[in-house]
XYZ file of C-alpha atoms in Angstrom:
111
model
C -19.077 39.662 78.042
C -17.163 41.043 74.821
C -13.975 41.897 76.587
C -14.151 38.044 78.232
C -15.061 36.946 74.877
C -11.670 39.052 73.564
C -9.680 37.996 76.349
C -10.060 34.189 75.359
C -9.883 34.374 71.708
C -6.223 36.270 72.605
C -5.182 33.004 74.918
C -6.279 30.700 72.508
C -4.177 32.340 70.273
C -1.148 32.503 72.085
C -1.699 29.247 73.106
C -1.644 27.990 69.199
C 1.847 29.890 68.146
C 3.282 28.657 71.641
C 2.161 25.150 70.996
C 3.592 25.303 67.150
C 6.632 27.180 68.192
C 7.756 23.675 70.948
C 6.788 21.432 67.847
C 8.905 23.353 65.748
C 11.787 23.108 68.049
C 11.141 19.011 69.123
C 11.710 18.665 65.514
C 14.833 20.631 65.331
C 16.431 18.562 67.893
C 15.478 15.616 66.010
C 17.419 16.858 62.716
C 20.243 18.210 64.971
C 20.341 14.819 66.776
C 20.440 13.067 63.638
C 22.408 15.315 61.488
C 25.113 14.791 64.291
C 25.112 11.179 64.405
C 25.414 10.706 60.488
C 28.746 12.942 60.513
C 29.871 10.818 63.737
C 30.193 14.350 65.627
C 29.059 14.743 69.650
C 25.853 16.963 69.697
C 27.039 19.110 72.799
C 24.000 20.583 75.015
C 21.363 17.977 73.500
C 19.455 21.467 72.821
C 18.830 23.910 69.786
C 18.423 27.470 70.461
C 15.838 30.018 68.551
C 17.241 32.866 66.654
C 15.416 34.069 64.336
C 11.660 33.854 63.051
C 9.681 35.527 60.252
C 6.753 35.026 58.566
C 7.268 33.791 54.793
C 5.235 32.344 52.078
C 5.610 28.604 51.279
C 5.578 27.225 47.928
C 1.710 26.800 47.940
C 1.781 30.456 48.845
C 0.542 30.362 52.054
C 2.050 32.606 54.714
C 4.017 30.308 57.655
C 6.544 30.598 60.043
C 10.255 29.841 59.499
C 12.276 29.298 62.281
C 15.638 29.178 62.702
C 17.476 27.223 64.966
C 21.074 26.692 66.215
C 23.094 24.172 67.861
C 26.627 23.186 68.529
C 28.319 20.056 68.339
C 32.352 18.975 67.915
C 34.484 16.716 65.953
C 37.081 16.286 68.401
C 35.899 17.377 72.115
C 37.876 19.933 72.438
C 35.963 22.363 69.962
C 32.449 23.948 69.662
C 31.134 24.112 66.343
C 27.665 25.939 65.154
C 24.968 24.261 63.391
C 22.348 26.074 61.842
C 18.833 24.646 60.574
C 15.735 26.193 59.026
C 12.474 24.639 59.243
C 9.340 26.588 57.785
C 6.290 24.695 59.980
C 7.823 21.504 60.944
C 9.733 21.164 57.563
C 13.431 21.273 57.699
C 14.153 23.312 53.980
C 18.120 24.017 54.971
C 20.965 22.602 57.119
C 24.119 23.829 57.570
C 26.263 22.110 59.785
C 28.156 19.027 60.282
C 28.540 16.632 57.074
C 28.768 12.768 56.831
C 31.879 11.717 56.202
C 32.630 10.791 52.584
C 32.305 6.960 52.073
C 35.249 5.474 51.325
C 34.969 3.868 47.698
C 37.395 0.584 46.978
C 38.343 -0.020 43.354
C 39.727 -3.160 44.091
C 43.101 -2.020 43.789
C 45.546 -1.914 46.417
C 48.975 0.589 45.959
């Protein structure tokens, strides 16, 4: 009875970080997706890819996960670039990757 008792509390478990680990990642394709699509780059793979995780207090110090995922996109088609996010739960907290394009500002002169 204990060691059935054990043996579910462990799956139940494992069956909370797995489920927390594919939200984490549905939300870093979202950011990727998006983050791609303000800079006008391709997103190449329509994936992100885990590389690292840790645990790490949050700013209501409470111990979480941060993840950190990467993905690849180009400017041109004929390049792979890496983009890099950070999300501690669900929260993105850094990007590094492709950039919107400055806005072009008019003065309303003409040279």
């Amino acid at each position: 009875m204990t060691t059935t008792l054990i043996i579910l509390i462990l799956a139940a478990i494992g069956l909370a970080f797995w489920s927390a680990g594919r939200a984490a990642a549905e939300t870093a394709v979202v950011h990727g997706r998006r983050a791609c699509e303000a800079a006008g780059v391709q997103w190449l793979d329509q994936s992100v890819h885990l590389r690292a995780m840790r645990l790490r207090r949050g700013s209501d110090g409470r111990l979480g996960w941060e993840r950190v995922f990467q993905f690849e996109y180009s400017s041109g088609g004929d390049d792979r670039q890496a983009g890099r996010l950070t999300l501690f739960g669900t929260r993105l907290v850094a990007l590094v990757g492709p950039m919107p394009a400055a806005p072009t500002v008019y003065t309303g002169q003409f040279t």
